[in-house]
Amino acid sequence: MENSIKPSYEQGERGSSAILVSISLGFSLFWMLFFTALLYDPFAKVALPADALALPLPIAMCAGLAVTDVLVFKMCDFFSGERGHKVMWAIVSCYAIIPAIVLFTQAIRGAIVPTPFAFAAWSVIGIGLGFLLALWSELLVSFVKGFASKAIAFSACIGAVLYFAMSSLPTLLGICFLCVASPLSLALLRLLEKETPAAPFVPRAECIKRHRLTKPIDALNTLYSAVFGLAIFMLSRTPPSLSLYGGITLAIAAGALFMVPFFSKNTDKMMHGMVQKILFPILVIGLMPLPFVDGILQVLCMLVILMGYICLTLVNLDSLYCLVKKYKVTSLYLVGRGHSPILVGVSIGYLIGYVAFTNAVGNMYLAFTSLALVVLMSVFVTTIDFDPDHLKEEHEDAEHQQADKGRWKTKCATIAEAHDLSAREIEVFNLLAKGRGTAYIQDKLYISPHTVKSHTYKIYRKLNVNSREELLTLIENAPSGEERIET
């Protein structure tokens, strides 16, 4: 019942500090695996000569992840059901086995793994990560926007630290770390699912009627991500070192933390292309000098671009979670579809860099590519109509929702006064009116479950109701103005 009076982006549980920490730790394992597959190449580290150009394995990983996202989007009805969930859990539980076998064989025998096997292993990694992201997204959409934003940002920061730790480990220990990460993430997810109410299921046909993602946003995300893919490829060519891993970790953390104060409470800056406009100058600063500098300056340019990529990726996920609540659609329908353009763009950018440097055209080609990307981004950002009327509509909706919320509070206050509830009973009553359960109320008010039940019994008796449904009906039918309730 509380959902009917909340702003559309705030539907869901608020969560406690303990749950925030648990989610951040569990989801961070996804980010650690993702950053490792995208930015760190164990195949090159183990078997290739130091001066060899690394295989474009991140393209295979991004392709596998994007295909999984689209599959989840197309078959969200199946994957939202019990059988589909079992399939996703089974895939995520087993997906590390194939890459682990390949990596262990390579590390122990010292042999170079054939390219087809390497690409297949990285594609499997992408598939597993895609389903792991879908499972965590189902959990995160159950919480209000501010809580979900913090969970996404903090998990990415912790994932960056784990990435640094994993990159610094000896090869065999790093492989072992990768193998246990996904089962551990699933174990934490399983524990949290028991504490969090599941979001209501909405059939895909109904989801399509309620909302469809706009193609201009998809196009802009793909274009921006091509810039990110190019920078990520350049990073893959940089000689590995602890200072490089440390710089990558700091760039990821900066991009993640940037979204907390700037985007987490300002939905307008997240929607309708606003985040892309804000990130545009940051990408230009990193992209324009990239072909004309070398050494530490070139690495700094790439890290600036990487920071923008992390920010866009996290804000995009956060905005998708908001849209799930706003339009009341299934999370698997929207998240998979909305995340895939970024992965496609990264693959395109990485491929552009790979083709350029394997054909020895090098920095001159990179300079023209950088200029072309800047021009395209400028055109897209300044000319595409992102339907600004939506912002006005959202402001009007927010005003109406705030008015409804105010009327709901007035009704609760009127009922409490008319039925002579005590101060503590009023606190419990207000939480009951918001749909909160016993566990939440006892944590919020620092009282025992027995005390909660005792206050609830007294409130029901004074209001002459016998259930939560009757209590909510009483509040709905109560006057909201100056009119008084007769006891």
Short mmCIF file of C-alpha atoms in Angstrom, two decimals:
data_model
loop_
_atom_site.label_atom_id
_atom_site.label_comp_id
_atom_site.label_asym_id
_atom_site.label_seq_id
_atom_site.Cartn_x
_atom_site.Cartn_y
_atom_site.Cartn_z
CA MET A 1 0.00 0.00 0.00
CA GLU A 2 2.91 2.30 0.65
CA ASN A 3 3.95 2.00 -2.97
CA SER A 4 0.82 3.85 -4.03
CA ILE A 5 1.89 7.02 -2.25
CA LYS A 6 5.65 6.97 -2.93
CA PRO A 7 7.29 8.80 -5.84
CA SER A 8 7.58 6.39 -8.74
CA TYR A 9 11.35 6.12 -8.42
CA GLU A 10 11.21 5.38 -4.68
CA GLN A 11 9.11 2.25 -4.58
CA GLY A 12 10.74 -0.54 -2.65
CA GLU A 13 12.43 -1.33 0.63
CA ARG A 14 14.79 1.16 2.21
CA GLY A 15 17.19 -1.43 3.56
CA SER A 16 19.50 -1.32 6.55
CA SER A 17 23.23 -0.67 6.83
CA ALA A 18 23.87 -4.39 7.27
CA ILE A 19 21.98 -5.20 4.06
CA LEU A 20 23.84 -2.43 2.21
CA VAL A 21 27.18 -3.92 3.28
CA SER A 22 26.07 -7.44 2.33
CA ILE A 23 24.84 -6.37 -1.11
CA SER A 24 27.97 -4.32 -1.75
CA LEU A 25 30.20 -7.27 -0.91
CA GLY A 26 28.21 -9.79 -2.96
CA PHE A 27 27.74 -7.54 -6.00
CA SER A 28 31.41 -6.47 -5.83
CA LEU A 29 32.40 -10.00 -6.85
CA PHE A 30 30.49 -9.49 -10.11
CA TRP A 31 32.38 -6.26 -10.74
CA MET A 32 35.71 -7.86 -9.88
CA LEU A 33 35.08 -10.62 -12.43
CA PHE A 34 33.90 -8.09 -15.01
CA PHE A 35 36.87 -5.75 -14.57
CA THR A 36 39.26 -8.69 -14.68
CA ALA A 37 37.85 -10.05 -17.94
CA LEU A 38 37.71 -6.57 -19.47
CA LEU A 39 41.01 -5.06 -18.32
CA TYR A 40 43.33 -7.90 -17.39
CA ASP A 41 44.36 -10.74 -19.71
CA PRO A 42 45.71 -13.83 -17.91
CA PHE A 43 46.34 -15.49 -21.29
CA ALA A 44 48.75 -12.74 -22.28
CA LYS A 45 50.32 -12.68 -18.82
CA VAL A 46 50.94 -16.42 -18.73
CA ALA A 47 51.77 -17.46 -22.28
CA LEU A 48 52.43 -14.56 -24.62
CA PRO A 49 55.75 -12.75 -24.97
CA ALA A 50 55.97 -9.43 -23.16
CA ASP A 51 55.99 -7.46 -26.43
CA ALA A 52 53.16 -9.40 -28.07
CA LEU A 53 49.82 -7.79 -28.76
CA ALA A 54 47.16 -9.30 -26.53
CA LEU A 55 44.30 -11.14 -28.12
CA PRO A 56 41.06 -9.10 -28.25
CA LEU A 57 39.46 -11.38 -25.67
CA PRO A 58 37.35 -8.59 -24.08
CA ILE A 59 35.39 -8.48 -27.34
CA ALA A 60 34.38 -12.11 -26.81
CA MET A 61 33.45 -11.40 -23.19
CA CYS A 62 31.36 -8.33 -24.10
CA ALA A 63 29.70 -10.25 -26.94
CA GLY A 64 28.78 -13.11 -24.61
CA LEU A 65 27.42 -10.68 -22.02
CA ALA A 66 25.46 -8.68 -24.61
CA VAL A 67 23.94 -11.82 -26.14
CA THR A 68 22.91 -12.98 -22.68
CA ASP A 69 21.34 -9.59 -21.94
CA VAL A 70 19.31 -9.72 -25.14
CA LEU A 71 18.32 -13.34 -24.44
CA VAL A 72 17.11 -12.40 -20.97
CA PHE A 73 15.18 -9.48 -22.49
CA LYS A 74 13.54 -11.69 -25.14
CA MET A 75 12.75 -14.55 -22.72
CA CYS A 76 12.08 -12.57 -19.54
CA ASP A 77 8.84 -14.52 -18.92
CA PHE A 78 10.77 -17.79 -18.81
CA PHE A 79 13.72 -16.52 -16.76
CA SER A 80 11.40 -14.81 -14.26
CA GLY A 81 9.79 -18.16 -13.43
CA GLU A 82 11.09 -20.83 -11.10
CA ARG A 83 12.46 -23.02 -13.87
CA GLY A 84 14.20 -20.11 -15.57
CA HIS A 85 15.77 -19.07 -12.29
CA LYS A 86 17.17 -22.55 -11.82
CA VAL A 87 18.70 -22.37 -15.29
CA MET A 88 20.35 -19.03 -14.51
CA TRP A 89 21.64 -20.26 -11.16
CA ALA A 90 23.04 -23.42 -12.78
CA ILE A 91 24.83 -21.46 -15.52
CA VAL A 92 26.35 -18.95 -13.09
CA SER A 93 27.40 -21.76 -10.75
CA CYS A 94 29.21 -23.62 -13.54
CA TYR A 95 30.41 -20.92 -15.92
CA ALA A 96 33.84 -20.54 -14.29
CA ILE A 97 34.71 -24.20 -14.86
CA ILE A 98 35.60 -23.99 -18.58
CA PRO A 99 37.81 -20.86 -18.30
CA ALA A 100 39.43 -22.33 -15.17
CA ILE A 101 40.35 -25.55 -17.00
CA VAL A 102 41.82 -23.56 -19.88
CA LEU A 103 43.76 -21.22 -17.59
CA PHE A 104 45.08 -23.98 -15.31
CA THR A 105 46.18 -26.04 -18.32
CA GLN A 106 47.92 -23.05 -19.80
CA ALA A 107 49.59 -21.97 -16.57
CA ILE A 108 50.80 -25.44 -15.55
CA ARG A 109 51.89 -26.71 -18.96
CA GLY A 110 53.15 -23.35 -20.21
CA ALA A 111 51.45 -23.83 -23.55
CA ILE A 112 49.72 -21.17 -25.60
CA VAL A 113 46.02 -21.93 -25.79
CA PRO A 114 44.66 -21.94 -29.38
CA THR A 115 42.82 -18.74 -30.21
CA PRO A 116 39.40 -20.42 -30.75
CA PHE A 117 39.56 -21.96 -27.27
CA ALA A 118 40.57 -18.62 -25.75
CA PHE A 119 37.65 -16.82 -27.40
CA ALA A 120 35.24 -19.58 -26.39
CA ALA A 121 36.39 -19.37 -22.77
CA TRP A 122 35.95 -15.59 -22.69
CA SER A 123 32.52 -15.89 -24.31
CA VAL A 124 31.50 -18.31 -21.57
CA ILE A 125 32.72 -15.78 -19.00
CA GLY A 126 30.49 -13.15 -20.62
CA ILE A 127 27.47 -15.47 -20.55
CA GLY A 128 27.99 -16.26 -16.88
CA LEU A 129 28.44 -12.59 -15.99
CA GLY A 130 25.28 -11.70 -17.91
CA PHE A 131 23.14 -14.06 -15.86
CA LEU A 132 24.88 -13.02 -12.63
CA LEU A 133 24.05 -9.38 -13.37
CA ALA A 134 20.42 -10.32 -14.08
CA LEU A 135 20.12 -12.10 -10.72
CA TRP A 136 21.61 -9.20 -8.76
CA SER A 137 19.43 -6.72 -10.66
CA GLU A 138 16.29 -8.56 -9.59
CA LEU A 139 17.36 -8.02 -5.99
CA LEU A 140 18.42 -4.38 -6.34
CA VAL A 141 15.15 -3.23 -7.93
CA SER A 142 13.43 -4.23 -4.67
CA PHE A 143 15.04 -1.24 -2.93
CA VAL A 144 14.47 2.50 -3.15
CA LYS A 145 16.61 4.58 -5.48
CA GLY A 146 19.02 6.10 -2.97
CA PHE A 147 19.79 2.71 -1.43
CA ALA A 148 20.27 1.00 -4.81
CA SER A 149 22.55 3.83 -6.01
CA LYS A 150 24.81 3.45 -2.99
CA ALA A 151 24.86 -0.34 -3.34
CA ILE A 152 25.90 -0.08 -7.01
CA ALA A 153 28.61 2.53 -6.34
CA PHE A 154 30.07 0.88 -3.23
CA SER A 155 30.07 -2.56 -4.85
CA ALA A 156 31.99 -1.19 -7.85
CA CYS A 157 34.55 0.41 -5.52
CA ILE A 158 35.04 -2.84 -3.60
CA GLY A 159 35.18 -4.73 -6.90
CA ALA A 160 37.98 -2.40 -8.05
CA VAL A 161 39.98 -3.16 -4.90
CA LEU A 162 39.44 -6.89 -5.42
CA TYR A 163 40.53 -6.49 -9.04
CA PHE A 164 43.76 -4.88 -7.86
CA ALA A 165 44.33 -7.67 -5.33
CA MET A 166 43.61 -10.38 -7.92
CA SER A 167 45.90 -8.75 -10.51
CA SER A 168 48.72 -8.63 -7.98
CA LEU A 169 48.49 -12.32 -7.06
CA PRO A 170 50.60 -15.07 -8.62
CA THR A 171 48.87 -16.58 -11.64
CA LEU A 172 47.62 -19.80 -10.04
CA LEU A 173 46.28 -18.00 -6.95
CA GLY A 174 44.57 -15.45 -9.18
CA ILE A 175 42.89 -18.23 -11.15
CA CYS A 176 41.70 -19.85 -7.90
CA PHE A 177 40.33 -16.49 -6.78
CA LEU A 178 38.39 -16.16 -10.04
CA CYS A 179 36.94 -19.67 -9.67
CA VAL A 180 35.46 -19.11 -6.20
CA ALA A 181 34.18 -15.57 -6.84
CA SER A 182 30.93 -16.43 -8.63
CA PRO A 183 29.80 -19.20 -6.19
CA LEU A 184 30.54 -16.87 -3.28
CA SER A 185 28.54 -14.08 -4.93
CA LEU A 186 25.62 -16.49 -5.44
CA ALA A 187 25.78 -17.61 -1.80
CA LEU A 188 25.44 -14.02 -0.58
CA LEU A 189 22.67 -13.42 -3.10
CA ARG A 190 20.75 -16.45 -1.82
CA LEU A 191 20.94 -15.18 1.78
CA LEU A 192 19.78 -11.71 0.78
CA GLU A 193 16.89 -13.00 -1.31
CA LYS A 194 15.41 -14.59 1.81
CA GLU A 195 15.35 -11.17 3.51
CA THR A 196 13.97 -9.21 0.56
CA PRO A 197 10.45 -9.44 -0.90
CA ALA A 198 10.40 -10.41 -4.55
CA ALA A 199 9.26 -7.84 -7.09
CA PRO A 200 5.90 -8.61 -8.74
CA PHE A 201 6.05 -10.45 -12.06
CA VAL A 202 4.77 -8.63 -15.15
CA PRO A 203 4.40 -10.55 -18.45
CA ARG A 204 6.60 -9.38 -21.30
CA ALA A 205 3.61 -8.44 -23.46
CA GLU A 206 2.42 -6.08 -20.75
CA CYS A 207 5.96 -4.72 -20.23
CA ILE A 208 6.14 -3.78 -23.94
CA LYS A 209 2.88 -1.84 -23.59
CA ARG A 210 4.13 0.04 -20.54
CA HIS A 211 7.61 1.05 -21.68
CA ARG A 212 10.15 0.74 -24.47
CA LEU A 213 13.70 2.08 -24.36
CA THR A 214 14.41 4.89 -26.82
CA LYS A 215 16.75 4.33 -29.75
CA PRO A 216 18.53 7.72 -29.38
CA ILE A 217 19.74 6.73 -25.91
CA ASP A 218 20.86 3.34 -27.26
CA ALA A 219 22.76 5.02 -30.09
CA LEU A 220 24.45 7.53 -27.79
CA ASN A 221 25.42 4.85 -25.27
CA THR A 222 26.91 2.76 -28.08
CA LEU A 223 28.90 5.73 -29.42
CA TYR A 224 30.22 6.71 -26.00
CA SER A 225 31.14 3.13 -25.26
CA ALA A 226 33.14 2.92 -28.50
CA VAL A 227 35.36 5.62 -27.00
CA PHE A 228 35.64 3.56 -23.83
CA GLY A 229 36.48 0.42 -25.81
CA LEU A 230 39.26 2.24 -27.63
CA ALA A 231 40.76 3.42 -24.32
CA ILE A 232 40.45 -0.05 -22.81
CA PHE A 233 42.32 -1.51 -25.77
CA MET A 234 45.08 1.07 -25.29
CA LEU A 235 45.31 0.06 -21.65
CA SER A 236 45.72 -3.57 -22.69
CA ARG A 237 48.84 -2.56 -24.65
CA THR A 238 50.42 -0.90 -21.62
CA PRO A 239 53.07 -3.05 -19.88
CA PRO A 240 51.47 -4.55 -16.76
CA SER A 241 52.64 -3.20 -13.41
CA LEU A 242 51.28 -2.57 -9.94
CA SER A 243 51.19 1.16 -10.64
CA LEU A 244 49.01 0.54 -13.71
CA TYR A 245 46.64 -1.71 -11.74
CA GLY A 246 46.56 0.92 -9.00
CA GLY A 247 45.69 3.65 -11.51
CA ILE A 248 42.90 1.53 -12.99
CA THR A 249 41.56 0.86 -9.50
CA LEU A 250 41.54 4.58 -8.64
CA ALA A 251 39.83 5.45 -11.94
CA ILE A 252 37.09 2.87 -11.32
CA ALA A 253 36.57 4.06 -7.75
CA ALA A 254 36.44 7.72 -8.86
CA GLY A 255 33.86 6.95 -11.55
CA ALA A 256 31.75 4.99 -9.07
CA LEU A 257 31.89 7.56 -6.27
CA PHE A 258 31.17 10.40 -8.70
CA MET A 259 27.63 9.08 -9.15
CA VAL A 260 26.75 9.01 -5.44
CA PRO A 261 26.45 12.75 -4.64
CA PHE A 262 25.84 13.86 -8.21
CA PHE A 263 23.34 11.37 -9.59
CA SER A 264 21.91 9.26 -6.77
CA LYS A 265 19.41 11.93 -5.64
CA ASN A 266 18.91 13.73 -8.94
CA THR A 267 16.88 11.61 -11.30
CA ASP A 268 16.69 14.32 -13.96
CA LYS A 269 20.47 14.16 -14.42
CA MET A 270 20.24 10.41 -15.01
CA MET A 271 17.45 10.35 -17.56
CA HIS A 272 16.94 11.48 -21.14
CA GLY A 273 20.59 11.83 -22.16
CA MET A 274 21.55 14.19 -19.34
CA VAL A 275 24.36 12.01 -17.99
CA GLN A 276 25.88 11.77 -21.46
CA LYS A 277 25.88 15.56 -21.76
CA ILE A 278 27.59 15.88 -18.38
CA LEU A 279 30.25 13.30 -19.28
CA PHE A 280 30.92 14.77 -22.75
CA PRO A 281 33.64 17.28 -21.70
CA ILE A 282 35.34 14.60 -19.58
CA LEU A 283 35.60 12.29 -22.58
CA VAL A 284 36.87 15.09 -24.83
CA ILE A 285 39.59 15.91 -22.28
CA GLY A 286 40.70 12.29 -22.30
CA LEU A 287 40.21 11.51 -26.00
CA MET A 288 41.66 14.49 -27.89
CA PRO A 289 45.25 14.36 -26.61
CA LEU A 290 45.38 10.52 -26.58
CA PRO A 291 47.13 10.05 -29.99
CA PHE A 292 49.64 12.89 -29.44
CA VAL A 293 51.13 11.95 -26.08
CA ASP A 294 52.86 8.89 -24.77
CA GLY A 295 54.07 7.40 -21.52
CA ILE A 296 52.38 8.49 -18.33
CA LEU A 297 50.36 11.24 -20.04
CA GLN A 298 48.76 8.75 -22.41
CA VAL A 299 47.93 6.42 -19.53
CA LEU A 300 46.33 9.33 -17.65
CA CYS A 301 44.16 10.10 -20.69
CA MET A 302 43.03 6.49 -20.85
CA LEU A 303 42.25 6.47 -17.12
CA VAL A 304 40.13 9.63 -17.49
CA ILE A 305 38.12 7.89 -20.22
CA LEU A 306 37.85 4.74 -18.08
CA MET A 307 36.46 6.83 -15.22
CA GLY A 308 33.76 8.15 -17.55
CA TYR A 309 32.95 4.62 -18.71
CA ILE A 310 32.45 3.38 -15.15
CA CYS A 311 30.24 6.35 -14.30
CA LEU A 312 28.07 5.89 -17.40
CA THR A 313 27.74 2.14 -16.84
CA LEU A 314 26.69 2.49 -13.20
CA VAL A 315 24.34 5.41 -13.80
CA ASN A 316 22.79 3.53 -16.72
CA LEU A 317 22.10 0.53 -14.47
CA ASP A 318 20.72 2.79 -11.75
CA SER A 319 18.42 4.57 -14.20
CA LEU A 320 17.19 1.22 -15.53
CA TYR A 321 16.29 0.18 -11.97
CA CYS A 322 14.37 3.46 -11.66
CA LEU A 323 12.49 2.81 -14.89
CA VAL A 324 11.56 -0.68 -13.71
CA LYS A 325 9.80 0.89 -10.70
CA LYS A 326 8.38 3.85 -12.59
CA TYR A 327 6.70 1.80 -15.31
CA LYS A 328 6.14 -1.31 -13.15
CA VAL A 329 7.84 -3.75 -15.51
CA THR A 330 9.89 -6.88 -14.89
CA SER A 331 13.54 -6.10 -14.19
CA LEU A 332 14.79 -8.79 -16.58
CA TYR A 333 12.84 -7.16 -19.41
CA LEU A 334 14.45 -3.75 -19.02
CA VAL A 335 17.91 -4.32 -17.55
CA GLY A 336 19.10 -6.77 -20.20
CA ARG A 337 17.88 -4.61 -23.06
CA GLY A 338 19.23 -1.37 -21.61
CA HIS A 339 22.71 -2.63 -20.75
CA SER A 340 23.55 -4.32 -24.06
CA PRO A 341 24.21 -1.13 -26.17
CA ILE A 342 27.10 -0.21 -23.86
CA LEU A 343 28.68 -3.63 -24.33
CA VAL A 344 28.26 -3.45 -28.11
CA GLY A 345 29.95 -0.05 -28.13
CA VAL A 346 32.89 -1.29 -26.05
CA SER A 347 33.35 -4.19 -28.49
CA ILE A 348 33.33 -1.82 -31.48
CA GLY A 349 35.88 0.54 -29.90
CA TYR A 350 38.16 -2.31 -28.83
CA LEU A 351 37.98 -3.79 -32.33
CA ILE A 352 38.85 -0.42 -33.92
CA GLY A 353 41.97 -0.17 -31.78
CA TYR A 354 42.94 -3.77 -32.39
CA VAL A 355 42.61 -3.50 -36.18
CA ALA A 356 44.55 -0.22 -36.22
CA PHE A 357 47.56 -1.49 -34.35
CA THR A 358 47.70 -4.98 -35.87
CA ASN A 359 47.86 -3.31 -39.30
CA ALA A 360 50.66 -0.97 -38.20
CA VAL A 361 48.73 2.22 -38.94
CA GLY A 362 49.13 3.20 -35.27
CA ASN A 363 48.81 6.71 -33.91
CA MET A 364 47.83 8.47 -37.14
CA TYR A 365 44.80 6.19 -37.50
CA LEU A 366 44.06 6.68 -33.82
CA ALA A 367 44.18 10.48 -34.24
CA PHE A 368 41.61 10.43 -37.07
CA THR A 369 39.44 7.96 -35.14
CA SER A 370 39.54 10.14 -32.02
CA LEU A 371 38.57 13.24 -33.99
CA ALA A 372 35.73 11.40 -35.72
CA LEU A 373 34.38 10.11 -32.40
CA VAL A 374 34.47 13.59 -30.87
CA VAL A 375 32.58 15.03 -33.85
CA LEU A 376 29.98 12.27 -33.71
CA MET A 377 29.50 12.71 -29.96
CA SER A 378 29.08 16.47 -30.44
CA VAL A 379 26.44 15.95 -33.12
CA PHE A 380 24.54 13.37 -31.09
CA VAL A 381 24.58 15.33 -27.84
CA THR A 382 23.51 18.64 -29.43
CA THR A 383 20.97 17.49 -32.04
CA ILE A 384 19.17 14.40 -30.74
CA ASP A 385 15.78 15.10 -29.19
CA PHE A 386 15.62 13.16 -25.95
CA ASP A 387 11.98 14.09 -25.43
CA PRO A 388 12.35 16.83 -22.80
CA ASP A 389 8.59 16.78 -22.26
CA HIS A 390 9.17 13.66 -20.16
CA LEU A 391 10.99 15.78 -17.58
CA LYS A 392 8.03 18.13 -17.23
CA GLU A 393 5.71 15.15 -16.97
CA GLU A 394 7.90 13.59 -14.27
CA HIS A 395 7.93 16.82 -12.26
CA GLU A 396 4.14 16.98 -12.44
CA ASP A 397 3.89 13.33 -11.38
CA ALA A 398 6.24 13.98 -8.47
CA GLU A 399 4.11 16.93 -7.31
CA HIS A 400 0.96 14.79 -7.41
CA GLN A 401 2.71 11.96 -5.58
CA GLN A 402 3.97 14.32 -2.89
CA ALA A 403 0.44 15.65 -2.48
CA ASP A 404 -0.87 12.08 -2.13
CA LYS A 405 1.84 11.33 0.41
CA GLY A 406 0.88 14.42 2.38
CA ARG A 407 -2.78 13.42 2.39
CA TRP A 408 -1.84 9.90 3.54
CA LYS A 409 0.17 11.33 6.48
CA THR A 410 -2.72 13.62 7.36
CA LYS A 411 -5.13 10.69 7.42
CA CYS A 412 -2.80 8.70 9.68
CA ALA A 413 -2.41 11.64 12.05
CA THR A 414 -6.16 12.18 12.15
CA ILE A 415 -6.86 8.51 12.92
CA ALA A 416 -4.17 8.41 15.62
CA GLU A 417 -5.58 11.48 17.37
CA ALA A 418 -9.18 10.36 17.08
CA HIS A 419 -8.46 6.95 18.59
CA ASP A 420 -6.18 8.23 21.34
CA LEU A 421 -3.05 6.27 20.36
CA SER A 422 -0.02 6.67 22.62
CA ALA A 423 3.26 8.14 21.33
CA ARG A 424 4.84 4.71 20.85
CA GLU A 425 1.65 3.31 19.30
CA ILE A 426 1.67 6.19 16.81
CA GLU A 427 5.22 5.28 15.76
CA VAL A 428 4.24 1.65 15.24
CA PHE A 429 0.98 2.67 13.52
CA ASN A 430 2.81 4.92 11.02
CA LEU A 431 5.13 2.07 10.07
CA LEU A 432 2.22 -0.36 9.77
CA ALA A 433 0.51 2.15 7.50
CA LYS A 434 3.58 2.09 5.26
CA GLY A 435 3.36 -1.67 4.91
CA ARG A 436 6.33 -2.45 7.13
CA GLY A 437 6.66 -5.86 8.78
CA THR A 438 7.58 -6.84 12.33
CA ALA A 439 11.29 -7.31 11.60
CA TYR A 440 11.61 -3.85 10.07
CA ILE A 441 9.67 -2.15 12.89
CA GLN A 442 11.74 -3.78 15.64
CA ASP A 443 14.98 -2.69 13.96
CA LYS A 444 13.69 0.82 13.30
CA LEU A 445 12.36 1.44 16.82
CA TYR A 446 14.89 -0.74 18.69
CA ILE A 447 12.23 -2.85 20.36
CA SER A 448 11.68 -6.59 20.61
CA PRO A 449 9.36 -8.57 18.30
CA HIS A 450 7.10 -9.26 21.30
CA THR A 451 6.75 -5.53 21.94
CA VAL A 452 5.92 -4.90 18.29
CA LYS A 453 3.18 -7.53 18.39
CA SER A 454 1.85 -6.11 21.66
CA HIS A 455 1.59 -2.58 20.23
CA THR A 456 0.05 -3.93 17.04
CA TYR A 457 -2.61 -5.79 19.03
CA LYS A 458 -3.48 -2.63 21.00
CA ILE A 459 -3.65 -0.55 17.81
CA TYR A 460 -5.96 -3.07 16.14
CA ARG A 461 -8.20 -3.11 19.21
CA LYS A 462 -8.45 0.69 19.42
CA LEU A 463 -9.13 1.02 15.69
CA ASN A 464 -11.54 -1.94 15.73
CA VAL A 465 -9.75 -3.78 12.91
CA ASN A 466 -8.56 -7.37 12.71
CA SER A 467 -5.86 -7.35 10.00
CA ARG A 468 -3.39 -5.20 8.12
CA GLU A 469 -5.74 -5.04 5.15
CA GLU A 470 -8.57 -3.67 7.31
CA LEU A 471 -6.19 -1.10 8.79
CA LEU A 472 -5.10 0.13 5.36
CA THR A 473 -8.73 0.24 4.19
CA LEU A 474 -9.57 2.36 7.24
CA ILE A 475 -6.81 4.81 6.34
CA GLU A 476 -7.88 4.97 2.70
CA ASN A 477 -11.47 5.79 3.67
CA ALA A 478 -10.50 8.35 6.32
CA PRO A 479 -11.05 12.08 5.62
CA SER A 480 -7.90 13.99 4.67
CA GLY A 481 -8.98 17.58 5.35
CA GLU A 482 -10.15 19.40 8.41
CA GLU A 483 -12.94 16.93 8.83
CA ARG A 484 -12.72 14.91 12.08
CA ILE A 485 -13.23 11.18 12.69
CA GLU A 486 -15.87 10.13 15.16
CA THR A 487 -14.68 7.49 17.64
#
